[in-house]
Tab-separated table of C-alpha atoms and ligand atoms in Angstrom:
chain	number	residue	atom	x	y	z
A	2	MET	CA	-25.927	11.618	-5.886
A	3	LYS	CA	-25.137	15.066	-7.238
A	4	THR	CA	-25.820	15.622	-10.958
A	5	LEU	CA	-23.382	17.541	-13.198
A	6	THR	CA	-23.860	18.387	-16.885
A	7	TRP	CA	-20.622	17.440	-18.652
A	8	SER	CA	-20.842	20.007	-21.458
A	9	THR	CA	-21.034	22.894	-18.959
A	10	LEU	CA	-17.935	21.852	-16.973
A	11	SER	CA	-14.519	23.466	-17.379
A	12	ALA	CA	-11.462	21.259	-17.927
A	13	THR	CA	-10.586	21.560	-14.226
A	14	GLU	CA	-14.130	20.673	-13.177
A	15	ARG	CA	-14.086	17.672	-15.510
A	16	SER	CA	-10.897	16.279	-14.035
A	17	ALA	CA	-12.250	16.894	-10.513
A	18	ALA	CA	-15.434	15.032	-11.472
A	19	LEU	CA	-13.381	12.007	-12.559
A	20	ALA	CA	-10.824	12.117	-9.694
A	21	ARG	CA	-10.410	9.041	-7.514
A	22	PRO	CA	-10.912	9.463	-3.737
A	23	ALA	CA	-7.805	11.135	-2.288
A	24	ALA	CA	-7.912	8.800	0.731
A	25	ARG	CA	-6.612	5.981	-1.466
A	26	ARG	CA	-3.158	7.609	-1.495
A	27	ALA	CA	-3.154	9.673	1.694
A	28	PRO	CA	0.427	10.571	2.784
A	29	GLU	CA	0.085	8.708	6.097
A	30	LEU	CA	-0.989	5.578	4.214
A	31	VAL	CA	1.902	5.818	1.740
A	32	GLU	CA	4.413	6.334	4.581
A	33	GLY	CA	2.796	3.650	6.735
A	34	VAL	CA	3.099	1.115	3.923
A	35	ALA	CA	6.754	2.032	3.304
A	36	ALA	CA	7.517	1.480	6.987
A	37	ILE	CA	5.751	-1.907	7.055
A	38	LEU	CA	7.619	-3.096	3.948
A	39	ALA	CA	10.986	-1.978	5.345
A	40	ASP	CA	10.315	-3.598	8.735
A	41	VAL	CA	9.354	-6.977	7.249
A	42	ARG	CA	12.217	-6.904	4.737
A	43	ASP	CA	14.772	-6.169	7.471
A	44	GLY	CA	13.167	-7.949	10.427
A	45	GLY	CA	11.692	-11.081	8.786
A	46	TRP	CA	9.284	-13.313	10.657
A	47	ASP	CA	9.560	-11.583	14.053
A	48	ALA	CA	8.808	-8.177	12.536
A	49	LEU	CA	5.927	-9.648	10.537
A	50	CYS	CA	4.389	-11.167	13.685
A	51	ALA	CA	4.725	-7.905	15.621
A	52	ILE	CA	3.074	-5.856	12.844
A	53	ALA	CA	0.289	-8.378	12.238
A	54	ALA	CA	-0.478	-8.559	15.971
A	55	ARG	CA	-0.580	-4.765	16.226
A	56	ILE	CA	-2.797	-4.190	13.175
A	57	ASP	CA	-4.997	-7.278	12.994
A	58	GLY	CA	-4.658	-8.706	16.500
A	59	ALA	CA	-3.234	-12.070	15.446
A	60	VAL	CA	0.104	-13.626	14.600
A	61	PRO	CA	0.224	-15.207	11.085
A	62	ALA	CA	-0.560	-18.915	10.999
A	63	LYS	CA	-0.486	-21.579	8.296
A	64	VAL	CA	-3.979	-23.085	8.280
A	65	ALA	CA	-4.679	-26.536	6.827
A	66	ILE	CA	-7.617	-26.469	4.414
A	67	ALA	CA	-9.068	-30.010	4.518
A	68	PRO	CA	-10.749	-29.952	7.966
A	69	LEU	CA	-12.197	-26.458	7.492
A	70	ALA	CA	-13.450	-27.240	3.995
A	71	ALA	CA	-15.168	-30.350	5.336
A	72	GLU	CA	-16.788	-28.226	8.030
A	73	ALA	CA	-17.934	-25.729	5.376
A	74	ARG	CA	-19.524	-28.537	3.355
A	75	ARG	CA	-21.386	-29.663	6.493
A	76	SER	CA	-22.487	-26.249	7.707
A	77	LEU	CA	-23.273	-24.303	4.525
A	78	PRO	CA	-26.620	-24.813	2.747
A	79	ALA	CA	-26.299	-27.373	-0.058
A	80	ASP	CA	-27.370	-24.842	-2.713
A	81	THR	CA	-24.652	-22.426	-1.561
A	82	VAL	CA	-22.006	-25.145	-1.926
A	83	ALA	CA	-23.483	-25.989	-5.345
A	84	ALA	CA	-23.325	-22.284	-6.294
A	85	MET	CA	-19.637	-22.151	-5.414
A	86	GLU	CA	-19.004	-25.305	-7.440
A	87	LEU	CA	-20.884	-23.773	-10.390
A	88	ALA	CA	-18.753	-20.622	-10.117
A	89	ALA	CA	-15.571	-22.730	-10.002
A	90	ARG	CA	-16.649	-24.708	-13.095
A	91	ASN	CA	-17.318	-21.562	-15.150
A	92	ILE	CA	-14.104	-19.850	-14.052
A	93	ARG	CA	-12.024	-22.982	-14.719
A	94	ALA	CA	-13.640	-23.550	-18.127
A	95	PHE	CA	-13.128	-19.968	-19.250
A	96	HIS	CA	-9.502	-19.825	-18.185
A	97	GLU	CA	-8.588	-23.224	-19.571
A	98	ALA	CA	-10.110	-22.131	-22.890
A	99	SER	CA	-8.139	-18.895	-22.868
A	100	ARG	CA	-4.611	-20.250	-22.436
A	101	PRO	CA	-2.380	-18.317	-24.825
A	102	ALA	CA	-1.218	-20.211	-27.904
A	103	ASP	CA	2.450	-20.697	-28.776
A	104	VAL	CA	3.516	-19.107	-32.074
A	105	ARG	CA	6.049	-20.615	-34.530
A	106	LEU	CA	6.860	-18.757	-37.706
A	107	GLU	CA	9.515	-19.258	-40.384
A	108	THR	CA	10.288	-15.553	-40.859
A	109	MET	CA	12.795	-16.464	-43.620
A	110	PRO	CA	13.656	-19.841	-45.105
A	111	GLY	CA	15.510	-21.821	-42.428
A	112	LEU	CA	14.863	-19.240	-39.697
A	113	LEU	CA	12.264	-20.544	-37.274
A	114	VAL	CA	11.149	-18.108	-34.560
A	115	GLU	CA	9.007	-19.308	-31.702
A	116	LYS	CA	7.206	-17.817	-28.719
A	117	ALA	CA	6.587	-20.536	-26.135
A	118	TRP	CA	4.442	-19.911	-23.030
A	119	ARG	CA	5.534	-21.329	-19.682
A	120	PRO	CA	3.843	-21.117	-16.271
A	121	LEU	CA	5.496	-19.244	-13.399
A	122	ASP	CA	7.050	-21.649	-10.879
A	123	ARG	CA	5.452	-19.948	-7.886
A	124	VAL	CA	2.952	-17.112	-7.307
A	125	GLY	CA	1.702	-15.299	-4.228
A	126	LEU	CA	-2.025	-14.605	-4.085
A	127	TYR	CA	-3.703	-11.998	-1.886
A	128	VAL	CA	-7.318	-12.714	-0.913
A	129	PRO	CA	-9.055	-9.708	0.695
A	130	GLY	CA	-10.697	-10.289	4.026
A	131	GLY	CA	-10.795	-7.144	6.119
A	132	ALA	CA	-14.453	-6.167	5.856
A	133	THR	CA	-15.762	-9.517	4.584
A	134	PRO	CA	-13.867	-12.645	3.488
A	135	LEU	CA	-13.865	-12.569	-0.329
A	136	PHE	CA	-13.686	-16.312	-1.077
A	137	SER	CA	-14.760	-15.459	-4.640
A	138	THR	CA	-11.459	-13.644	-5.169
A	139	LEU	CA	-9.570	-16.840	-4.336
A	140	LEU	CA	-11.475	-18.649	-7.120
A	141	MET	CA	-10.807	-15.719	-9.484
A	142	LEU	CA	-7.048	-15.923	-8.851
A	143	ALA	CA	-6.205	-19.541	-8.157
A	144	LEU	CA	-8.239	-21.147	-10.948
A	145	PRO	CA	-6.569	-18.994	-13.643
A	146	ALA	CA	-3.197	-19.798	-12.009
A	147	ARG	CA	-4.003	-23.519	-12.128
A	148	ALA	CA	-5.147	-23.235	-15.753
A	149	ALA	CA	-1.760	-21.669	-16.496
A	150	GLY	CA	-0.018	-24.646	-14.877
A	151	VAL	CA	1.480	-22.900	-11.825
A	152	GLU	CA	2.561	-25.566	-9.356
A	153	GLU	CA	3.246	-23.614	-6.187
A	154	ILE	CA	0.544	-21.199	-5.035
A	155	ILE	CA	1.065	-19.316	-1.771
A	156	VAL	CA	-2.087	-17.641	-0.438
A	157	VAL	CA	-2.364	-14.967	2.243
A	158	THR	CA	-5.550	-13.457	3.663
A	159	PRO	CA	-6.352	-11.453	6.810
A	160	PRO	CA	-7.151	-13.521	9.910
A	161	ALA	CA	-10.811	-14.194	10.700
A	162	ALA	CA	-12.127	-14.421	14.274
A	163	ASN	CA	-11.443	-18.179	14.388
A	164	GLY	CA	-8.400	-18.176	12.155
A	165	LEU	CA	-9.677	-18.779	8.616
A	166	ASN	CA	-13.173	-18.336	7.232
A	167	PRO	CA	-14.626	-21.745	6.192
A	168	ALA	CA	-15.968	-20.381	2.865
A	169	ILE	CA	-12.395	-19.403	1.937
A	170	ALA	CA	-11.326	-22.930	2.892
A	171	LEU	CA	-14.010	-24.405	0.631
A	172	ALA	CA	-12.903	-22.179	-2.259
A	173	ALA	CA	-9.302	-23.239	-1.596
A	174	GLU	CA	-10.275	-26.903	-1.756
A	175	LEU	CA	-11.985	-26.310	-5.121
A	176	CYS	CA	-8.710	-24.814	-6.368
A	177	GLY	CA	-6.544	-27.645	-5.023
A	178	ILE	CA	-4.865	-25.491	-2.384
A	179	ASP	CA	-4.018	-27.268	0.845
A	180	SER	CA	-3.006	-24.426	3.175
A	181	ILE	CA	-3.373	-20.653	3.561
A	182	TRP	CA	-1.436	-18.117	5.625
A	183	THR	CA	-3.588	-15.837	7.764
A	184	VAL	CA	-1.853	-12.531	7.324
A	185	GLY	CA	-3.343	-9.570	5.482
A	186	GLY	CA	-2.827	-5.934	4.587
A	187	ALA	CA	0.526	-4.418	3.617
A	188	GLN	CA	2.285	-6.895	5.926
A	189	GLY	CA	0.790	-9.828	3.971
A	190	ILE	CA	2.137	-8.330	0.739
A	191	ALA	CA	5.527	-7.743	2.393
A	192	ALA	CA	5.700	-11.398	3.445
A	193	LEU	CA	5.021	-12.527	-0.134
A	194	ALA	CA	7.497	-10.009	-1.556
A	195	PHE	CA	10.492	-10.708	0.700
A	196	GLY	CA	9.638	-14.016	2.350
A	197	ALA	CA	9.272	-14.325	6.133
A	198	GLY	CA	9.685	-17.471	8.217
A	199	ASP	CA	8.203	-20.334	6.180
A	200	ILE	CA	6.402	-17.974	3.800
A	201	PRO	CA	8.561	-18.047	0.685
A	202	ALA	CA	9.310	-14.941	-1.398
A	203	CYS	CA	7.256	-14.989	-4.594
A	204	PRO	CA	8.422	-13.708	-7.978
A	205	LYS	CA	4.913	-12.405	-8.707
A	206	ILE	CA	2.117	-11.220	-6.417
A	207	CYS	CA	-1.452	-11.146	-7.684
A	208	GLY	CA	-4.694	-10.095	-6.107
A	209	PRO	CA	-6.727	-7.073	-5.129
A	210	GLY	CA	-7.279	-5.363	-1.823
A	211	ASN	CA	-7.968	-2.125	-0.074
A	212	ALA	CA	-5.813	0.980	-0.401
A	213	TRP	CA	-3.163	-0.475	1.979
A	214	VAL	CA	-2.807	-3.624	-0.048
A	215	ALA	CA	-2.775	-1.819	-3.411
A	216	GLU	CA	-0.152	0.657	-2.180
A	217	ALA	CA	2.014	-2.161	-0.784
A	218	LYS	CA	1.967	-4.028	-4.091
A	219	GLY	CA	2.925	-0.844	-5.937
A	220	GLN	CA	5.792	-0.015	-3.572
A	221	ALA	CA	7.132	-3.593	-3.353
A	222	SER	CA	7.170	-4.014	-7.119
A	223	ALA	CA	9.052	-0.722	-7.558
A	224	LEU	CA	11.966	-1.891	-5.358
A	225	PRO	CA	15.099	-3.149	-7.126
A	226	GLY	CA	14.623	-6.902	-7.457
A	227	GLY	CA	11.054	-6.579	-6.149
A	228	PRO	CA	8.297	-8.931	-7.265
A	229	ALA	CA	6.240	-8.479	-10.391
A	230	ILE	CA	2.586	-7.727	-9.782
A	231	ASP	CA	-0.549	-8.456	-11.733
A	232	MET	CA	-1.825	-4.842	-11.836
A	233	PRO	CA	-2.888	-1.967	-9.584
A	234	ALA	CA	-6.109	-3.463	-8.145
A	235	GLY	CA	-7.497	-1.418	-5.284
A	236	PRO	CA	-10.947	-0.379	-4.043
A	237	SER	CA	-13.789	-1.241	-6.422
A	238	GLU	CA	-15.167	1.109	-9.059
A	239	LEU	CA	-18.222	1.071	-11.255
A	240	MET	CA	-19.346	3.403	-14.016
A	241	VAL	CA	-22.810	2.905	-15.506
A	242	ILE	CA	-23.671	4.404	-18.892
A	243	ALA	CA	-27.463	4.465	-19.118
A	244	ASP	CA	-30.045	5.727	-21.588
A	245	SER	CA	-33.748	6.326	-21.043
A	246	SER	CA	-34.498	2.596	-21.490
A	247	ALA	CA	-32.648	1.787	-18.224
A	248	SER	CA	-34.436	0.787	-15.032
A	249	PRO	CA	-33.568	3.261	-12.232
A	250	ALA	CA	-33.942	0.443	-9.680
A	251	ARG	CA	-31.453	-1.828	-11.479
A	252	VAL	CA	-28.966	0.982	-12.078
A	253	ALA	CA	-29.156	1.972	-8.403
A	254	ALA	CA	-28.698	-1.669	-7.360
A	255	ASP	CA	-25.597	-2.006	-9.544
A	256	LEU	CA	-24.114	1.248	-8.194
A	257	LEU	CA	-24.714	0.159	-4.594
A	258	SER	CA	-23.243	-3.291	-5.267
A	259	GLN	CA	-19.832	-1.723	-5.693
A	260	ALA	CA	-20.296	1.152	-3.238
A	261	GLU	CA	-20.773	-1.379	-0.421
A	262	HIS	CA	-17.273	-2.806	-0.885
A	263	ASP	CA	-15.253	-0.060	0.754
A	264	VAL	CA	-15.434	3.541	1.940
A	265	SER	CA	-12.882	4.236	-0.840
A	266	ALA	CA	-14.957	2.564	-3.560
A	267	GLN	CA	-16.291	4.870	-6.281
A	268	VAL	CA	-19.426	4.729	-8.439
A	269	LEU	CA	-20.428	7.059	-11.280
A	270	LEU	CA	-23.476	7.286	-13.518
A	271	VAL	CA	-23.211	8.743	-17.015
A	272	THR	CA	-26.537	9.239	-18.726
A	273	THR	CA	-28.041	10.934	-21.733
A	274	ASP	CA	-31.298	11.392	-19.812
A	275	ASP	CA	-31.334	13.834	-16.873
A	276	ALA	CA	-34.721	12.495	-15.717
A	277	LEU	CA	-33.047	9.086	-15.293
A	278	ALA	CA	-30.295	10.650	-13.173
A	279	ALA	CA	-32.940	12.070	-10.836
A	280	ALA	CA	-34.831	8.763	-10.662
A	281	VAL	CA	-31.610	6.823	-9.922
A	282	ALA	CA	-30.735	9.239	-7.088
A	283	ILE	CA	-34.142	8.576	-5.483
A	284	GLU	CA	-33.672	4.800	-5.924
A	285	VAL	CA	-30.173	4.902	-4.435
A	286	ASP	CA	-31.537	6.586	-1.297
A	287	ARG	CA	-34.454	4.162	-1.082
A	288	GLN	CA	-32.294	1.034	-1.445
A	289	LEU	CA	-29.561	2.402	0.796
A	290	ALA	CA	-31.968	2.616	3.711
A	291	THR	CA	-32.152	-1.194	4.060
A	292	LEU	CA	-28.571	-2.053	3.164
A	293	PRO	CA	-26.616	-3.782	5.971
A	294	ARG	CA	-23.388	-2.142	4.770
A	295	ARG	CA	-25.068	1.248	4.509
A	296	ALA	CA	-22.298	3.179	6.291
A	297	GLN	CA	-19.574	2.014	3.860
A	298	ALA	CA	-21.808	2.604	0.847
A	299	GLU	CA	-22.756	6.102	1.994
A	300	GLN	CA	-19.115	7.084	2.344
A	301	ALA	CA	-18.287	5.649	-1.067
A	302	LEU	CA	-21.244	7.471	-2.626
A	303	ALA	CA	-19.795	10.768	-1.386
A	304	SER	CA	-17.080	10.469	-4.067
A	305	GLY	CA	-19.579	9.557	-6.819
A	306	HIS	CA	-22.024	11.520	-8.929
A	307	SER	CA	-24.157	11.498	-12.063
A	308	LEU	CA	-22.850	13.087	-15.237
A	309	VAL	CA	-25.280	14.104	-17.976
A	310	ALA	CA	-23.823	13.591	-21.468
A	311	VAL	CA	-25.197	15.071	-24.687
A	312	ASP	CA	-25.079	11.706	-26.464
A	313	LEU	CA	-23.582	8.225	-26.192
A	314	ALA	CA	-20.412	9.252	-28.033
A	315	GLU	CA	-19.737	11.783	-25.274
A	316	ALA	CA	-20.571	9.126	-22.673
A	317	ALA	CA	-18.000	6.787	-24.253
A	318	ALA	CA	-15.401	9.577	-24.192
A	319	ILE	CA	-16.067	10.109	-20.471
A	320	ALA	CA	-15.660	6.366	-19.821
A	321	ASN	CA	-12.405	6.272	-21.797
A	322	ALA	CA	-11.075	9.233	-19.815
A	323	TYR	CA	-12.026	7.682	-16.462
A	324	ALA	CA	-11.036	4.070	-17.355
A	325	PRO	CA	-13.322	2.355	-14.837
A	326	GLU	CA	-12.690	-1.034	-13.325
A	327	HIS	CA	-16.260	-2.039	-14.280
A	328	LEU	CA	-18.392	-0.434	-16.979
A	329	CYS	CA	-22.092	-1.304	-17.217
A	330	LEU	CA	-23.856	-0.394	-20.447
A	331	ALA	CA	-27.497	-0.084	-19.349
A	332	LEU	CA	-28.599	0.665	-22.888
A	333	ALA	CA	-31.371	-0.530	-25.188
A	334	ASP	CA	-28.664	-1.541	-27.672
A	335	PRO	CA	-25.193	-1.740	-26.082
A	336	GLU	CA	-23.442	-3.321	-29.093
A	337	PRO	CA	-22.553	-0.099	-31.023
A	338	LEU	CA	-20.973	1.398	-27.891
A	339	ILE	CA	-18.826	-1.622	-27.019
A	340	GLY	CA	-16.509	-0.907	-29.946
A	341	GLN	CA	-16.012	2.673	-28.764
A	342	ILE	CA	-14.762	1.638	-25.310
A	343	ARG	CA	-10.973	1.457	-25.151
A	344	ASN	CA	-10.385	1.804	-21.415
A	345	ALA	CA	-12.284	-0.416	-18.967
A	346	GLY	CA	-11.423	-3.464	-16.873
A	347	ALA	CA	-14.638	-5.254	-17.826
A	348	ILE	CA	-17.835	-4.365	-19.694
A	349	PHE	CA	-21.298	-5.592	-18.722
A	350	ALA	CA	-23.456	-5.237	-21.817
A	351	GLY	CA	-27.187	-4.673	-21.581
A	352	HIS	CA	-29.876	-4.501	-18.933
A	353	ALA	CA	-29.631	-8.196	-17.940
A	354	ALA	CA	-25.867	-8.204	-17.344
A	355	ALA	CA	-25.594	-7.563	-13.608
A	356	GLU	CA	-22.072	-6.726	-12.540
A	357	THR	CA	-22.659	-9.160	-9.674
A	358	PHE	CA	-22.756	-12.061	-12.181
A	359	GLY	CA	-19.213	-11.117	-13.176
A	360	ASP	CA	-18.154	-10.824	-9.538
A	361	TYR	CA	-19.130	-14.416	-8.829
A	362	LEU	CA	-19.744	-16.806	-11.637
A	363	ALA	CA	-19.790	-15.648	-15.256
A	364	GLY	CA	-16.301	-17.082	-15.775
A	365	SER	CA	-13.826	-14.265	-16.452
A	366	SER	CA	-11.804	-13.075	-13.449
A	367	HIS	CA	-13.233	-10.287	-11.319
A	368	VAL	CA	-9.711	-9.168	-10.405
A	369	LEU	CA	-9.473	-5.991	-12.454
A	370	PRO	CA	-7.425	-2.775	-12.688
A	371	THR	CA	-8.575	0.283	-10.729
A	372	ASP	CA	-7.412	3.905	-10.374
A	373	GLY	CA	-7.304	4.458	-14.129
A	374	ALA	CA	-4.923	1.531	-14.633
A	375	ALA	CA	-7.394	0.081	-17.176
A	376	ARG	CA	-5.764	2.525	-19.646
A	377	ALA	CA	-2.731	0.245	-19.738
A	378	TRP	CA	-3.432	-2.970	-17.812
A	379	SER	CA	-5.743	-5.953	-18.210
A	380	GLY	CA	-7.527	-7.870	-15.512
A	381	ILE	CA	-6.365	-11.326	-14.464
A	382	THR	CA	-6.153	-13.860	-17.290
A	383	THR	CA	-4.384	-17.191	-17.594
A	384	GLN	CA	-1.545	-15.191	-19.159
A	385	SER	CA	-1.066	-13.277	-15.884
A	386	PHE	CA	0.512	-16.470	-14.532
A	387	MET	CA	2.689	-17.229	-17.536
A	388	LYS	CA	5.600	-15.764	-19.417
A	389	ALA	CA	6.722	-16.268	-22.975
A	390	ILE	CA	10.165	-17.529	-23.964
A	391	GLY	CA	11.481	-16.741	-27.421
A	392	ILE	CA	13.239	-19.611	-29.215
A	393	GLN	CA	15.206	-19.257	-32.443
A	394	ARG	CA	16.290	-22.148	-34.640
A	395	VAL	CA	18.595	-21.265	-37.532
A	396	SER	CA	19.709	-23.551	-40.345
A	397	ALA	CA	23.308	-23.261	-41.611
A	398	GLU	CA	22.031	-21.867	-44.870
A	399	ALA	CA	19.865	-19.232	-43.100
A	400	ALA	CA	22.875	-18.279	-40.950
A	401	ARG	CA	24.939	-17.568	-44.078
A	402	THR	CA	22.137	-15.289	-45.325
A	403	LEU	CA	21.739	-13.482	-42.006
A	404	ALA	CA	25.412	-12.929	-41.150
A	405	ALA	CA	26.143	-9.900	-43.350
A	406	PRO	CA	23.009	-7.851	-42.585
A	407	ALA	CA	23.314	-8.637	-38.869
A	408	ALA	CA	26.953	-7.541	-38.850
A	409	ALA	CA	26.071	-4.345	-40.735
A	410	LEU	CA	23.424	-3.439	-38.173
A	411	ALA	CA	25.790	-4.208	-35.282
A	412	ARG	CA	28.509	-1.960	-36.772
A	413	LEU	CA	25.921	0.825	-37.195
A	414	GLU	CA	25.518	0.647	-33.407
A	415	SER	CA	29.324	0.513	-32.986
A	416	LEU	CA	29.116	-2.957	-31.432
A	417	GLU	CA	32.042	-4.716	-33.095
A	418	ALA	CA	31.893	-7.880	-30.956
A	419	HIS	CA	28.291	-8.410	-32.056
A	420	ALA	CA	29.322	-7.968	-35.671
A	421	ARG	CA	32.127	-10.546	-35.360
A	422	ALA	CA	29.730	-13.060	-33.760
A	423	ALA	CA	27.557	-12.680	-36.874
A	424	ASP	CA	30.583	-12.848	-39.236
A	425	ALA	CA	31.604	-16.114	-37.554
A	426	ARG	CA	28.446	-17.685	-39.075
A	427	ALA	CA	29.053	-16.363	-42.572
A	428	ALA	CA	30.746	-19.581	-43.639
A	429	ALA	CA	28.705	-21.915	-41.449
B	207	NAD	N1	-9.932	-4.390	-7.969
B	207	NAD	C1	-10.393	-5.601	-7.769
B	207	NAD	O1	-10.295	-6.466	-8.636
B	207	NAD	C2	-11.029	-5.968	-6.464
B	207	NAD	C3	-11.562	-7.257	-6.280
B	207	NAD	C4	-12.085	-7.597	-5.039
B	207	NAD	C5	-12.053	-6.680	-4.000
B	207	NAD	N2	-11.529	-5.441	-4.212
B	207	NAD	C6	-11.386	-4.479	-3.144
B	207	NAD	O2	-10.682	-5.144	-2.100
B	207	NAD	C7	-10.888	-4.425	-0.916
B	207	NAD	C8	-11.104	-5.318	0.274
B	207	NAD	O3	-10.863	-4.506	1.386
B	207	NAD	P1	-10.903	-5.031	2.851
B	207	NAD	O4	-10.493	-3.894	3.717
B	207	NAD	O5	-12.195	-5.676	3.114
B	207	NAD	O6	-9.842	-6.202	2.901
B	207	NAD	P2	-8.270	-6.237	2.617
B	207	NAD	O7	-7.872	-7.636	2.909
B	207	NAD	O8	-7.941	-5.680	1.304
B	207	NAD	O9	-7.617	-5.286	3.699
B	207	NAD	C9	-7.742	-5.554	5.055
B	207	NAD	C10	-6.410	-5.323	5.736
B	207	NAD	O10	-5.973	-3.987	5.547
B	207	NAD	C11	-5.132	-3.624	6.606
B	207	NAD	N3	-5.524	-2.314	7.112
B	207	NAD	C12	-6.766	-1.788	7.176
B	207	NAD	N4	-6.729	-0.572	7.764
B	207	NAD	C13	-5.436	-0.342	8.104
B	207	NAD	C14	-4.761	0.726	8.758
B	207	NAD	N5	-5.403	1.816	9.170
B	207	NAD	N6	-3.416	0.598	8.934
B	207	NAD	C15	-2.735	-0.482	8.497
B	207	NAD	N7	-3.337	-1.506	7.871
B	207	NAD	C16	-4.661	-1.444	7.684
B	207	NAD	C17	-5.297	-4.670	7.694
B	207	NAD	O11	-4.153	-5.460	7.750
B	207	NAD	C18	-6.480	-5.492	7.227
B	207	NAD	O12	-6.387	-6.865	7.563
B	207	NAD	C19	-12.064	-3.480	-1.172
B	207	NAD	O13	-11.543	-2.192	-1.380
B	207	NAD	C20	-12.639	-4.011	-2.460
B	207	NAD	O14	-13.289	-3.013	-3.174
B	207	NAD	C21	-11.014	-5.079	-5.418
B	208	HSO	N1	-16.492	-6.317	-7.227
B	208	HSO	C1	-15.236	-6.819	-6.729
B	208	HSO	C2	-14.151	-6.333	-7.674
B	208	HSO	O1	-14.042	-4.966	-7.651
B	208	HSO	C3	-15.176	-8.317	-6.617
B	208	HSO	C4	-16.096	-8.930	-5.625
B	208	HSO	C5	-15.848	-9.943	-4.762
B	208	HSO	N2	-16.994	-10.215	-4.113
B	208	HSO	C6	-17.911	-9.421	-4.554
B	208	HSO	N3	-17.376	-8.618	-5.471
B	209	ZN	ZN1	-18.195	-6.762	-5.990
């Protein structure tokens, strides 16, 4: 990885150093996604089948979970099944504990204002499965949705060689999901957005994916009447802030863990110690040599580099400017820096906190904003699957008090009908 010293860079060089890979929004990808969305919206099931067959070599199918999950329980090692159950327990526990609370406040005597949370009726979930089937992402989406109380969960994922990967089926069973549609990419998002055949249109689509999937969610949600989405969640990103106490081998391992996801993934090291940057670069090369997904990781590493910061305050400013999906604080004492981070999808504090623990089983969702979206968006929470309804209860006495000021404000906006509706309560 190339090393750059932040304080010597011009403003243009700094923004180039923090730029996301251009391939994520290449014009042919943006146009290709628009065409897929339009075809599925206008052509329904037949168009969906034609696109899915052309891109992924299979027509979408609704796969029943029970037999495949039973097969997974028979064929997977017992400790792997136990590991998935452990992950499910932690994710369920964390999300059930983090359901948002209703608020009821008497803002004035007799005027009771409430915010009441309700689950969405139906959500569409996208589970990535192009390069490898990410069963963990199903747990990270469906368990928060269940904790929110969503009743109808529609899941799509790219087809595997034999239809559906058994590990995804096992994860589905742990989430109480009884079938999954095997359709992925932009066409999978289009099916959830507009409905196609027996796949119903969903008011909200959640889940991460590659650049095609992320672009499709963005375009579908921007259409008039289009679905809501959880967040922009595309190819994985990791920034590590490290001081001289960090282990080059662990930092390199964390960087490679995200680089192996996708050729469009991005990993960055920010360090106050230029000797560490050099040692990490050597470790990255050493570990890369034996990595099965070396080709993907190498391509991802081409968009990453090491940035040398004068101190940790500058490192925090770089992180806030970049807004990484994942931020590892490989520091002797990460606590003082945590408070300085405003923009990150998730923080992994200290040398023991492997990002991989968060990916699989710590408990919070690994579905997180990418592409700088962490400046304004959160990762998946129970709240992602809920909405709040405001309720107002007004006593007759409170109405008499409120009528005149409400009418005055309405007349200031030249909205006479509003004012009269308030006046009508003046003698309630
Ligand atoms: N941000 C997050 O929270 C998060 C979480 C998990 C995974 N991820 C990311 O999810 C992604 C998973 O990617 P993946 O590719 O393995 O699976 P995927 O399911 O996201 O995408 C695979 C699908 O993309 C479509 N596709 C691929 N190339 C295409 C092309 N040239 N034209 C048209 N369609 C094409 C195909 O339909 C294919 O089935 C990775 O980038 C990973 O980093 C992100
Ligand atoms: N790191 C990914 C989010 O960017 C999530 C994941 C799934 N499996 C392994 N990792
Ligand atoms: Zn990961």
